[in-house]
Amino acid sequence: MSTQAIEVPTDAELLQAQADLWRHSLYYLSSMGIRCAVELEIPTTIHHLGGVTSLPDLMSALSLPPGKMSFLARLMRVLVTSGVFAADIGSESGVELYRLTPLSRVLVHGVVADEHHSQKYFVLGVTSPHYTEAAFGLTNWFKKDHEPPVPSSFEDIFGVPLCDEKTPLLDEELDKVVNLGLAAHDNLGIATILRECHDIFKGLESLTDCGGGDGTTARAIIKAYPHIKCTVLDLPKVVDKGPADGVINYVPGDLFHSVPSSQAVMLKLVLHTWNDEDWPIMFEAQLFMDMLMMVNSKGGQRGENDWRKLFMKAGFTDYKIVKKLGARSVIEVYP
Ligand SMILES: C[S@@+](CC[C@H](N)C(=O)[O-])C[C@H]1O[C@@H](n2cnc3c(N)ncnc32)[C@H](O)[C@@H]1O
């Protein structure tokens, strides 16, 4: 055992360290709190109540047993503190009122707003028992000397990769929730991209969306720029489900083999740029996303240096970060 002395923190440091320890060790209650809110449909219920509600009205709209009123107040207090909801004292009634915030508005289910769909399934997927079990398995996974390609902790525990043809055999409901969650996640912000980056679509006549999924992004582009001829390239199992309505040219294939020719090619996945000290919360969100991918897939988030190397290795001459949009970025890459 080491007999080395340890630096004793000051009283103030010690108290701060204890508070930080509570926060970091109990972050999972923040995740489970937002999951509980989504499962109870609190955001959707507040929306149906006009976007603002008192605790008793929320209780009765949720049909919860009266004995749970004070407990719901405690859950709401945590969710208000973390920005999921807002609270204030009604000027007329003098009682506390809960309101939706931008965060809880994207959790309202059954309403399509600004081209995007509710993020309900994103929350249910990433806080699911399978995801959390994969995260629990991280210590064992680190200790195992895996042969490359190193499986994710998820695959190591459950024997199948996530988002794979075999995932439904593990759990059909999980597969459904994860796919709905991914679709919701990928579609969030399309309207923002079109508004904020309209210059990149100006003068464009044809575009291939590589890995464009069911064509939701391509559809939003055509709606905003009807003259652009959009092709969606994706794996046959994805494209075969796309509607053959003539609006989008769906091409089944593998982007590593060939890409239908067009004026520009789009790869809309999640391109994160790091090293942005001005955005510590965005940075933390990006790091959590990287950790999520490490636990559940073989992928990871790339920093700007990684992207630069990748673009150059692929034979491109230059790139430009056109826009940073929250935790994501739009990057133009030039031949
Ligand atoms: C994370 S999703 C992104 C979907 C869409 N671009 C978006 O942002 O909404 C990745 C997509 O890439 C597709 N994909 C994966 N491997 C591919 C390949 N080799 N060739 C073509 N598409 C592929 C998947 O089927 C999936 O639809």
XYZ file of C-alpha atoms and ligand atoms in Angstrom:
362
model
C 0.000 0.000 0.000
C 1.313 3.487 -0.843
C 2.451 5.532 2.143
C 2.767 8.666 0.035
C 1.054 11.643 1.613
C -1.929 13.076 -0.246
C -2.450 16.778 -0.608
C -5.208 17.807 1.788
C -7.844 19.970 0.112
C -8.891 23.198 1.761
C -12.280 23.194 3.499
C -13.820 25.085 0.571
C -12.301 22.638 -1.935
C -13.538 19.689 0.077
C -17.102 20.982 0.181
C -16.984 21.726 -3.544
C -15.543 18.253 -4.207
C -18.395 16.652 -2.280
C -21.000 18.590 -4.238
C -19.252 17.644 -7.513
C -19.109 14.025 -6.396
C -22.857 14.027 -5.760
C -23.509 15.576 -9.173
C -21.264 13.257 -11.154
C -22.318 10.088 -9.330
C -25.994 10.936 -9.610
C -26.147 12.111 -13.242
C -27.986 8.878 -14.039
C -30.972 10.263 -12.109
C -31.071 13.129 -14.584
C -31.249 10.578 -17.434
C -33.870 8.505 -15.643
C -35.820 11.643 -14.721
C -36.132 12.714 -18.364
C -36.987 9.115 -19.308
C -39.721 9.059 -16.662
C -41.092 12.385 -17.946
C -41.209 10.995 -21.494
C -42.805 7.704 -20.387
C -45.425 9.561 -18.346
C -45.870 11.847 -21.394
C -45.439 14.995 -19.304
C -44.223 17.193 -22.228
C -47.146 16.133 -24.457
C -49.603 16.572 -21.584
C -48.387 20.097 -20.767
C -48.656 20.894 -24.495
C -52.292 19.690 -24.505
C -52.928 21.811 -21.407
C -51.928 24.908 -23.384
C -48.181 24.832 -22.683
C -48.565 25.775 -19.002
C -50.005 23.940 -16.013
C -50.171 23.778 -12.233
C -49.136 20.663 -10.329
C -52.740 19.564 -9.479
C -53.863 20.010 -13.103
C -50.833 18.048 -14.303
C -51.574 15.291 -11.764
C -55.141 14.890 -12.931
C -54.238 15.095 -16.646
C -51.681 12.334 -16.108
C -54.246 10.313 -14.072
C -51.686 9.685 -11.323
C -52.787 8.563 -7.842
C -53.252 11.616 -5.534
C -50.685 10.205 -3.108
C -47.966 10.803 -5.714
C -48.503 14.592 -5.882
C -45.552 15.593 -3.651
C -43.292 13.085 -5.438
C -44.232 14.506 -8.840
C -43.364 17.960 -7.475
C -39.893 16.654 -6.578
C -39.380 15.093 -10.024
C -40.509 18.337 -11.663
C -38.093 20.331 -9.475
C -35.165 18.292 -10.818
C -36.426 18.608 -14.391
C -36.896 22.360 -14.009
C -33.377 22.714 -12.619
C -31.945 20.783 -15.572
C -33.880 22.926 -18.050
C -36.340 20.301 -19.264
C -39.223 22.451 -17.998
C -39.517 26.005 -16.673
C -41.432 27.106 -13.587
C -42.712 30.418 -12.307
C -45.356 31.724 -9.945
C -48.591 32.630 -11.785
C -49.263 36.360 -11.364
C -53.024 35.843 -10.824
C -53.160 32.498 -9.053
C -49.972 32.815 -6.998
C -49.344 29.084 -7.542
C -46.349 27.509 -9.213
C -46.834 26.908 -12.924
C -44.816 24.608 -15.151
C -44.060 25.545 -18.724
C -42.472 23.861 -21.713
C -38.946 24.903 -22.646
C -37.277 24.418 -26.069
C -35.985 21.086 -24.740
C -39.380 19.751 -23.647
C -40.999 21.120 -26.838
C -38.923 18.672 -28.911
C -40.292 15.908 -26.657
C -43.939 16.720 -27.392
C -45.224 13.703 -29.264
C -47.687 13.626 -32.145
C -46.989 17.140 -33.458
C -44.638 17.767 -36.390
C -42.961 21.128 -35.886
C -40.536 22.768 -38.318
C -40.004 19.501 -40.256
C -38.811 17.527 -37.229
C -40.467 14.857 -35.185
C -40.527 14.342 -31.443
C -37.344 13.085 -29.814
C -39.317 10.748 -27.561
C -37.737 7.612 -29.012
C -34.239 9.055 -28.868
C -34.661 9.400 -25.083
C -36.281 5.963 -24.739
C -33.520 4.336 -26.810
C -30.456 5.860 -25.163
C -31.831 5.367 -21.639
C -33.070 1.827 -22.353
C -32.043 -1.121 -20.146
C -29.884 -2.488 -23.019
C -27.938 0.765 -23.413
C -27.449 1.163 -19.677
C -26.394 -2.475 -19.310
C -23.801 -1.941 -22.065
C -22.513 1.078 -20.123
C -22.403 -0.985 -16.918
C -20.230 -3.477 -18.800
C -17.573 -0.899 -19.648
C -15.129 -1.940 -16.889
C -15.136 -5.600 -17.950
C -14.913 -4.578 -21.601
C -11.792 -2.478 -20.907
C -10.116 -5.406 -19.160
C -10.764 -7.887 -22.005
C -7.979 -8.233 -24.580
C -10.233 -8.340 -27.667
C -8.924 -9.319 -31.080
C -9.544 -6.540 -33.650
C -12.063 -5.533 -34.820
C -12.873 -4.694 -31.204
C -16.584 -5.198 -30.546
C -18.519 -2.557 -28.651
C -19.466 -3.263 -25.044
C -23.037 -3.695 -26.353
C -21.981 -6.401 -28.823
C -19.699 -8.019 -26.271
C -22.558 -8.401 -23.784
C -25.487 -9.172 -26.070
C -23.671 -11.057 -28.862
C -25.116 -8.895 -31.658
C -24.250 -5.366 -32.799
C -26.703 -2.522 -32.377
C -28.541 -1.330 -35.524
C -27.819 -4.592 -37.269
C -30.007 -7.086 -39.111
C -29.603 -9.394 -36.101
C -30.634 -6.803 -33.477
C -34.372 -7.694 -33.743
C -33.486 -11.269 -32.768
C -32.095 -9.905 -29.496
C -35.099 -7.681 -28.784
C -37.642 -6.578 -31.366
C -38.925 -3.676 -29.269
C -35.389 -2.361 -28.658
C -34.672 -2.475 -32.402
C -37.877 -0.565 -33.146
C -37.261 2.082 -30.483
C -33.608 2.551 -31.523
C -34.512 2.957 -35.205
C -37.298 5.432 -34.419
C -34.911 7.262 -32.090
C -32.171 7.433 -34.736
C -34.598 8.704 -37.365
C -35.878 11.387 -34.958
C -32.328 12.334 -33.988
C -31.101 12.523 -37.594
C -34.066 14.608 -38.714
C -33.833 17.186 -35.950
C -32.471 20.429 -37.310
C -33.068 19.917 -41.041
C -35.056 23.144 -41.231
C -32.289 24.939 -39.318
C -29.653 23.705 -41.784
C -31.761 24.866 -44.728
C -32.273 28.289 -43.142
C -28.740 28.815 -41.869
C -26.873 27.327 -44.830
C -29.017 28.379 -47.792
C -25.894 29.521 -49.665
C -24.636 25.957 -50.028
C -27.824 24.969 -51.878
C -27.889 28.068 -54.116
C -27.197 27.292 -57.771
C -27.311 23.575 -57.118
C -29.221 21.538 -59.680
C -28.594 17.988 -58.551
C -27.618 16.396 -55.277
C -26.997 12.845 -54.066
C -27.711 12.222 -50.400
C -25.387 9.331 -49.550
C -26.750 7.189 -46.747
C -29.868 9.340 -47.043
C -32.091 6.817 -45.269
C -35.790 7.079 -46.046
C -35.277 10.381 -47.887
C -36.653 12.693 -45.193
C -33.736 15.115 -45.588
C -33.936 15.017 -49.392
C -37.676 15.716 -49.167
C -37.076 18.780 -46.964
C -34.449 20.035 -49.433
C -36.811 19.608 -52.395
C -39.559 21.411 -50.474
C -37.248 24.393 -49.941
C -35.501 24.174 -53.348
C -37.941 22.476 -55.765
C -35.533 22.773 -58.724
C -32.898 20.489 -57.112
C -33.018 16.928 -58.433
C -32.357 14.729 -55.403
C -31.057 11.181 -55.432
C -30.936 9.112 -52.262
C -28.371 6.349 -52.096
C -28.727 3.856 -49.277
C -28.484 0.149 -48.619
C -31.126 -1.931 -50.459
C -32.897 -2.927 -47.195
C -33.436 0.803 -46.463
C -34.147 2.134 -49.941
C -36.524 -0.679 -50.840
C -38.882 0.729 -48.182
C -38.788 4.259 -49.667
C -41.963 5.542 -51.349
C -41.718 5.331 -55.160
C -43.573 8.619 -55.722
C -41.156 10.077 -58.273
C -40.157 13.002 -56.027
C -36.837 11.389 -55.097
C -34.710 9.048 -57.150
C -33.926 6.195 -54.735
C -30.830 4.169 -55.617
C -30.046 0.983 -53.707
C -26.324 0.426 -53.295
C -23.191 0.720 -51.267
C -21.517 4.124 -51.062
C -18.132 2.415 -50.808
C -18.635 0.936 -54.282
C -20.308 3.628 -56.348
C -22.144 6.906 -55.888
C -24.712 8.148 -58.461
C -23.276 11.171 -60.226
C -24.606 14.620 -59.406
C -23.331 18.156 -58.909
C -22.828 17.645 -55.169
C -22.800 14.764 -52.746
C -24.154 15.089 -49.228
C -23.201 12.934 -46.265
C -25.483 14.030 -43.477
C -24.491 12.076 -40.450
C -23.287 13.754 -37.307
C -20.169 15.763 -38.007
C -18.866 17.141 -34.782
C -16.094 19.652 -34.486
C -14.244 19.803 -31.237
C -11.696 22.024 -29.523
C -14.294 24.707 -29.035
C -13.581 26.131 -25.619
C -16.337 28.727 -25.952
C -18.960 26.012 -25.920
C -18.323 23.844 -22.818
C -21.905 22.528 -22.716
C -21.853 21.633 -26.417
C -18.453 20.059 -25.876
C -19.771 17.965 -22.985
C -22.729 16.899 -25.164
C -20.283 15.873 -27.939
C -18.137 13.907 -25.514
C -21.184 12.094 -24.122
C -22.202 11.286 -27.711
C -18.696 9.925 -28.371
C -18.912 7.809 -25.217
C -22.383 6.587 -26.267
C -20.934 5.447 -29.595
C -17.954 3.828 -27.892
C -20.246 1.797 -25.612
C -22.755 0.798 -28.279
C -20.988 0.757 -31.632
C -17.595 0.580 -33.292
C -17.914 4.236 -34.268
C -16.955 7.447 -32.569
C -17.196 11.191 -33.001
C -14.419 12.888 -34.948
C -12.662 16.128 -34.159
C -11.741 18.642 -36.859
C -8.199 17.227 -37.200
C -9.609 13.736 -37.753
C -11.989 15.055 -40.417
C -9.191 16.967 -42.149
C -7.028 13.814 -42.328
C -9.981 11.758 -43.591
C -10.867 14.251 -46.342
C -7.255 14.504 -47.546
C -6.814 10.714 -47.447
C -9.966 10.390 -49.571
C -8.389 12.677 -52.217
C -10.236 15.935 -51.522
C -8.192 19.132 -51.776
C -9.894 21.323 -49.207
C -12.817 21.671 -46.828
C -14.678 24.427 -45.037
C -16.736 24.337 -41.857
C -19.658 26.275 -43.277
C -21.592 26.498 -40.048
C -21.552 25.222 -36.506
C -25.094 24.410 -35.549
C -25.281 23.575 -31.863
C -23.343 20.382 -31.240
C -23.121 19.642 -34.974
C -21.438 21.172 -38.008
C -22.016 21.540 -41.733
C -18.780 20.910 -43.651
C -18.239 21.554 -47.358
C -15.572 19.335 -48.920
C -14.026 20.231 -52.292
C -12.647 17.901 -55.012
C -27.046 7.644 -39.170
S -27.980 7.250 -40.587
C -28.123 8.854 -41.324
C -29.325 8.981 -42.242
C -29.461 10.331 -42.940
N -28.267 10.709 -43.682
C -29.832 11.420 -41.974
O -28.990 12.236 -41.594
O -31.019 11.466 -41.582
C -26.788 6.401 -41.618
C -27.362 5.880 -42.935
O -26.286 5.354 -43.713
C -26.753 4.176 -44.382
N -25.595 3.358 -44.779
C -24.767 2.652 -43.972
N -23.821 2.024 -44.695
C -24.029 2.356 -45.997
C -23.383 2.016 -47.223
N -22.311 1.237 -47.232
N -23.879 2.521 -48.380
C -24.970 3.321 -48.372
N -25.627 3.685 -47.245
C -25.175 3.201 -46.064
C -27.631 3.524 -43.338
O -28.511 2.558 -43.925
C -28.352 4.739 -42.766
O -29.537 5.026 -43.461
